[in-house]
Tab-separated table of C-alpha atoms and ligand atoms in Angstrom:
chain	number	residue	atom	x	y	z
A	495	MET	CA	104.332	195.906	189.856
A	496	LYS	CA	107.770	196.742	188.503
A	497	VAL	CA	109.289	199.551	190.562
A	498	GLY	CA	112.408	201.566	189.733
A	499	ILE	CA	113.918	203.241	192.776
A	500	LEU	CA	116.384	206.058	192.190
A	501	GLY	CA	118.688	205.977	195.199
A	502	SER	CA	120.812	203.748	197.387
A	503	GLY	CA	120.350	205.394	200.800
A	504	ASP	CA	118.131	204.573	203.788
A	505	VAL	CA	114.910	205.703	202.092
A	506	ALA	CA	115.611	203.809	198.884
A	507	LYS	CA	116.351	200.681	200.921
A	508	ALA	CA	113.325	201.049	203.220
A	509	LEU	CA	110.903	201.533	200.318
A	510	SER	CA	112.556	198.766	198.287
A	511	GLY	CA	112.163	196.442	201.258
A	512	GLY	CA	108.479	197.377	201.429
A	513	PHE	CA	107.846	196.761	197.751
A	514	VAL	CA	109.617	193.408	197.858
A	515	LYS	CA	107.730	192.422	201.026
A	516	HIS	CA	104.463	193.077	199.195
A	517	GLY	CA	105.472	191.010	196.160
A	518	HIS	CA	106.648	193.724	193.770
A	519	GLN	CA	109.867	193.641	191.745
A	520	VAL	CA	112.430	196.362	192.378
A	521	VAL	CA	115.474	197.737	190.574
A	522	LEU	CA	117.425	200.305	192.566
A	523	GLY	CA	119.352	202.923	190.603
A	524	THR	CA	122.721	204.246	191.766
A	525	ARG	CA	126.026	205.508	190.412
A	526	ASP	CA	127.735	202.652	192.262
A	527	THR	CA	125.943	199.294	192.370
A	528	GLY	CA	128.666	197.958	194.703
A	529	LYS	CA	127.006	199.957	197.515
A	530	LEU	CA	123.936	197.764	197.246
A	531	LYS	CA	125.648	194.371	197.062
A	532	ASP	CA	124.636	193.285	200.575
A	533	PHE	CA	121.134	194.740	200.325
A	534	VAL	CA	120.409	192.944	197.060
A	535	ALA	CA	121.816	189.681	198.432
A	536	GLN	CA	119.416	189.949	201.375
A	537	HIS	CA	116.319	190.971	199.397
A	538	LYS	CA	115.042	188.536	196.810
A	539	GLY	CA	113.185	190.529	194.176
A	540	ALA	CA	115.558	193.521	194.352
A	541	GLN	CA	118.388	194.273	191.942
A	542	ALA	CA	120.837	197.147	191.528
A	543	ALA	CA	121.524	198.982	188.273
A	544	SER	CA	122.205	202.451	186.859
A	545	PHE	CA	119.727	205.300	187.364
A	546	ALA	CA	118.696	204.909	183.700
A	547	ASP	CA	118.133	201.154	183.884
A	548	ALA	CA	116.158	201.469	187.121
A	549	ALA	CA	113.910	204.142	185.603
A	550	LYS	CA	113.467	202.126	182.403
A	551	PHE	CA	112.475	199.049	184.459
A	552	GLY	CA	109.867	200.797	186.585
A	553	GLU	CA	106.203	201.136	185.730
A	554	VAL	CA	106.385	203.275	188.847
A	555	VAL	CA	109.534	205.219	189.738
A	556	VAL	CA	110.552	206.389	193.214
A	557	LEU	CA	112.880	209.351	193.653
A	558	ALA	CA	114.899	208.874	196.866
A	559	VAL	CA	118.077	210.923	196.485
A	560	LYS	CA	119.483	213.974	198.248
A	561	GLY	CA	117.187	216.901	197.402
A	562	SER	CA	119.982	219.110	196.074
A	563	VAL	CA	120.863	216.525	193.398
A	564	ALA	CA	117.331	215.456	192.489
A	565	VAL	CA	117.502	217.100	189.053
A	566	ASP	CA	120.887	215.472	188.351
A	567	ALA	CA	119.595	212.030	189.307
A	568	LEU	CA	116.501	212.482	187.116
A	569	LYS	CA	118.690	213.626	184.207
A	570	ALA	CA	120.822	210.516	184.669
A	571	ALA	CA	117.625	208.437	184.748
A	572	GLY	CA	116.630	209.982	181.431
A	573	ALA	CA	113.477	212.015	180.797
A	574	GLY	CA	112.293	209.443	178.250
A	575	ASN	CA	112.397	206.677	180.865
A	576	LEU	CA	110.057	208.707	183.097
A	577	THR	CA	107.482	209.708	180.495
A	578	GLY	CA	103.918	208.963	181.542
A	579	LYS	CA	104.982	207.221	184.755
A	580	PRO	CA	104.082	207.988	188.356
A	581	VAL	CA	107.244	209.287	190.069
A	582	ILE	CA	106.916	209.101	193.836
A	583	ASP	CA	108.954	212.020	195.147
A	584	ALA	CA	110.257	211.349	198.660
A	585	THR	CA	112.898	214.087	198.526
A	586	ASN	CA	113.253	217.149	200.718
A	587	PRO	CA	115.029	220.387	199.755
A	588	ILE	CA	117.349	220.379	202.754
A	589	ALA	CA	120.085	223.016	202.587
A	590	GLU	CA	123.703	222.445	203.617
A	591	ALA	CA	123.435	224.989	206.468
A	592	PRO	CA	122.865	223.377	209.888
A	593	PRO	CA	119.452	223.380	211.631
A	594	VAL	CA	118.590	226.290	213.970
A	595	ASN	CA	117.234	225.030	217.314
A	596	GLY	CA	116.253	221.819	215.557
A	597	VAL	CA	114.637	223.553	212.560
A	598	LEU	CA	116.074	222.440	209.227
A	599	ARG	CA	116.850	224.979	206.545
A	600	PHE	CA	115.562	224.529	203.006
A	601	PHE	CA	117.077	225.815	199.771
A	602	THR	CA	113.551	226.480	198.409
A	603	SER	CA	111.024	229.167	199.377
A	604	LEU	CA	107.364	228.856	200.353
A	605	ASP	CA	106.497	230.167	196.876
A	606	GLN	CA	108.100	227.249	195.025
A	607	SER	CA	108.649	223.712	196.242
A	608	LEU	CA	111.297	221.300	195.037
A	609	MET	CA	108.636	219.125	193.413
A	610	GLU	CA	107.373	222.075	191.353
A	611	ARG	CA	110.930	222.529	190.047
A	612	LEU	CA	111.134	218.831	189.200
A	613	GLN	CA	107.712	218.810	187.517
A	614	ALA	CA	108.699	221.849	185.413
A	615	ALA	CA	112.029	220.276	184.420
A	616	PHE	CA	110.425	216.896	183.545
A	617	PRO	CA	106.933	217.832	182.333
A	618	ASP	CA	106.059	214.368	180.996
A	619	ALA	CA	106.637	212.594	184.314
A	620	HIS	CA	103.777	212.422	186.825
A	621	PHE	CA	105.304	213.460	190.152
A	622	VAL	CA	103.498	212.597	193.368
A	623	LYS	CA	104.898	213.851	196.667
A	624	ALA	CA	104.870	211.131	199.342
A	625	TYR	CA	107.042	209.517	202.034
A	626	ASN	CA	108.985	212.756	202.616
A	627	SER	CA	107.747	213.489	206.147
A	628	VAL	CA	108.294	210.248	208.023
A	629	GLY	CA	111.503	208.524	209.057
A	630	ASN	CA	112.707	205.641	206.923
A	631	THR	CA	112.313	203.149	209.786
A	632	ARG	CA	108.557	203.839	209.942
A	633	MET	CA	107.718	203.943	206.246
A	634	ILE	CA	106.496	200.378	205.851
A	635	ASN	CA	103.479	199.147	207.816
A	636	PRO	CA	104.209	201.193	210.944
A	637	GLU	CA	102.064	200.335	213.955
A	638	TYR	CA	100.523	203.023	216.155
A	639	LYS	CA	97.897	202.639	218.902
A	640	SER	CA	95.848	205.409	217.293
A	641	GLY	CA	95.611	203.576	213.975
A	642	ARG	CA	96.993	204.226	210.530
A	643	PRO	CA	99.002	207.421	210.183
A	644	THR	CA	98.362	209.867	207.327
A	645	MET	CA	100.452	210.130	204.175
A	646	PHE	CA	100.010	213.584	202.682
A	647	ILE	CA	100.334	213.442	198.913
A	648	CYS	CA	99.938	215.846	195.995
A	649	GLY	CA	100.525	215.937	192.268
A	650	ASN	CA	98.920	216.962	189.002
A	651	ASP	CA	97.986	213.532	187.641
A	652	ASP	CA	95.006	211.766	189.188
A	653	LYS	CA	95.903	208.325	187.801
A	654	ALA	CA	99.403	208.574	189.261
A	655	LYS	CA	97.932	209.579	192.614
A	656	ALA	CA	95.567	206.589	192.474
A	657	VAL	CA	98.597	204.295	192.081
A	658	VAL	CA	100.281	205.938	195.075
A	659	ARG	CA	97.086	205.610	197.105
A	660	GLN	CA	97.146	201.819	196.451
A	661	ILE	CA	100.777	201.650	197.530
A	662	ASN	CA	99.952	203.630	200.671
A	663	ASP	CA	97.149	201.161	201.441
A	664	GLN	CA	99.625	198.270	201.186
A	665	PHE	CA	102.261	200.076	203.235
A	666	GLY	CA	99.773	200.778	206.050
A	667	TRP	CA	98.978	204.462	205.504
A	668	GLU	CA	95.780	206.387	204.985
A	669	THR	CA	96.100	208.903	202.167
A	670	ALA	CA	95.298	212.616	202.356
A	671	ASP	CA	95.363	214.044	198.820
A	672	MET	CA	96.140	217.733	199.154
A	673	GLY	CA	95.735	218.575	195.471
A	674	LYS	CA	98.061	219.703	192.707
A	675	VAL	CA	101.838	220.090	192.615
A	676	GLU	CA	101.755	223.453	194.468
A	677	ALA	CA	100.607	221.638	197.620
A	678	ALA	CA	104.191	220.372	197.885
A	679	ARG	CA	104.961	223.898	199.214
A	680	ALA	CA	103.120	222.768	202.359
A	681	ILE	CA	103.973	219.044	202.377
A	682	GLU	CA	107.755	219.431	202.028
A	683	PRO	CA	108.021	221.566	205.216
A	684	LEU	CA	106.260	218.800	207.170
A	685	CYS	CA	109.727	217.255	207.081
A	686	MET	CA	110.999	220.249	209.062
A	687	LEU	CA	108.250	219.822	211.630
A	688	TRP	CA	108.849	216.068	211.839
A	689	CYS	CA	112.606	216.499	212.336
A	690	ILE	CA	112.307	219.020	215.193
A	691	LEU	CA	111.340	216.211	217.592
A	692	GLY	CA	114.299	214.205	216.336
A	693	PHE	CA	116.882	216.935	216.755
A	694	THR	CA	115.575	218.329	220.052
A	695	LYS	CA	114.197	215.215	221.818
A	696	ASN	CA	115.870	212.360	219.935
A	697	GLU	CA	112.420	211.032	218.946
A	698	TRP	CA	112.388	209.524	215.463
A	699	THR	CA	109.394	207.178	215.414
A	700	HIS	CA	106.392	209.520	215.242
A	701	ALA	CA	104.083	210.081	212.289
A	702	PHE	CA	101.363	212.592	211.396
A	703	LYS	CA	97.643	211.858	211.474
A	704	LEU	CA	94.893	214.070	210.073
A	705	LEU	CA	91.754	213.930	212.210
A	706	HIS	CA	88.366	214.502	210.608
A	707	LYS	CA	85.206	215.440	212.450
A	708	GLU	CA	83.229	212.458	211.117
B	1992	NAP	N1	116.450	209.551	205.807
B	1992	NAP	C1	115.142	209.573	206.042
B	1992	NAP	O1	114.647	208.923	206.972
B	1992	NAP	C2	114.241	210.378	205.125
B	1992	NAP	C3	112.873	210.364	205.338
B	1992	NAP	C4	112.023	211.001	204.438
B	1992	NAP	C5	112.554	211.645	203.336
B	1992	NAP	N2	113.914	211.678	203.155
B	1992	NAP	C6	114.440	212.290	201.937
B	1992	NAP	O2	114.683	211.226	201.023
B	1992	NAP	C7	115.837	211.501	200.220
B	1992	NAP	C8	116.850	210.355	200.388
B	1992	NAP	O3	117.313	210.335	201.707
B	1992	NAP	P1	118.364	209.251	202.224
B	1992	NAP	O4	118.635	209.580	203.635
B	1992	NAP	O5	117.904	207.880	201.865
B	1992	NAP	O6	119.645	209.469	201.314
B	1992	NAP	P2	120.590	210.742	201.010
B	1992	NAP	O7	121.865	210.527	201.734
B	1992	NAP	O8	119.855	212.010	201.218
B	1992	NAP	O9	120.830	210.534	199.443
B	1992	NAP	C9	121.560	209.456	198.973
B	1992	NAP	C10	121.333	209.325	197.496
B	1992	NAP	O10	121.656	210.561	196.816
B	1992	NAP	C11	122.352	210.220	195.638
B	1992	NAP	N3	123.285	211.265	195.224
B	1992	NAP	C12	124.142	211.977	195.993
B	1992	NAP	N4	124.866	212.824	195.208
B	1992	NAP	C13	124.456	212.607	193.929
B	1992	NAP	C14	124.789	213.180	192.675
B	1992	NAP	N5	125.712	214.149	192.573
B	1992	NAP	N6	124.149	212.733	191.571
B	1992	NAP	C15	123.186	211.763	191.656
B	1992	NAP	N7	122.828	211.190	192.834
B	1992	NAP	C16	123.457	211.598	193.937
B	1992	NAP	C17	123.143	208.976	195.995
B	1992	NAP	O11	123.393	208.315	194.787
B	1992	NAP	P3	124.450	207.122	194.679
B	1992	NAP	O12	123.675	205.908	195.024
B	1992	NAP	O13	124.859	207.146	193.258
B	1992	NAP	O14	125.555	207.415	195.650
B	1992	NAP	C18	122.195	208.231	196.901
B	1992	NAP	O15	121.380	207.360	196.163
B	1992	NAP	C19	116.349	212.860	200.676
B	1992	NAP	O16	115.862	213.844	199.794
B	1992	NAP	C20	115.759	213.028	202.073
B	1992	NAP	O17	115.556	214.392	202.424
B	1992	NAP	C21	114.769	211.064	204.026
């Protein structure tokens, strides 16, 4: 698969590393390709380019930028370069204000998630929330004694979600599809819950698992 990754930070690098490891081709999009010089040199199959060229390259696009600039990065990528494509949305709407007793603050409300804003602003892209509530060091084939952890996903387009489900399978996750874009109101705050253990106990390697009766 050809994957365009919008971002140059830890998440963009972790997911790029995973795609390359599993034989996919990656172009990372950034305002400054110099930032990715070392990463690209170390990862055969990964290249750095502008946001627009990364989005154009991808059959699948990954959004891995700071939540507050997600719309700007998507604008720079170009709506036309996202049309009809699955866009894996790993972002979180984290506000500038500091956490309170380890609880992050969001700039969104429980009545509208960041992904709903993105889906409304780019109606022809098929956003799928995923990889927002696990640390970047555990995104790719993490190993836990209790088995595969759960990746909660949501989005309006079933075909796009099927693509993400396949990626989750490769990356060592079981998928829990929570429904349409509004479910991001519940999935985005899982990041808050996940980070509490980090901020209060310095634990950064856990993951969520959904247990079923059967
Ligand atoms: N860190 C984690 O472990 C983790 C885990 C799960 C989810 N997340 C979420 O994943 C996203 C990425 O996190 P991160 O820690 O990898 O990186 P980050 O520091 O949150 O974001 C870095 C990216 O934001 C872009 N950016 C910053 N200002 C911009 C602007 N004005 N216009 C366009 N792009 C801009 C940067 O682009 P340039 O390359 O051009 O500088 C860079 O690619 C965040 O939404 C975060 O909440 C993080």
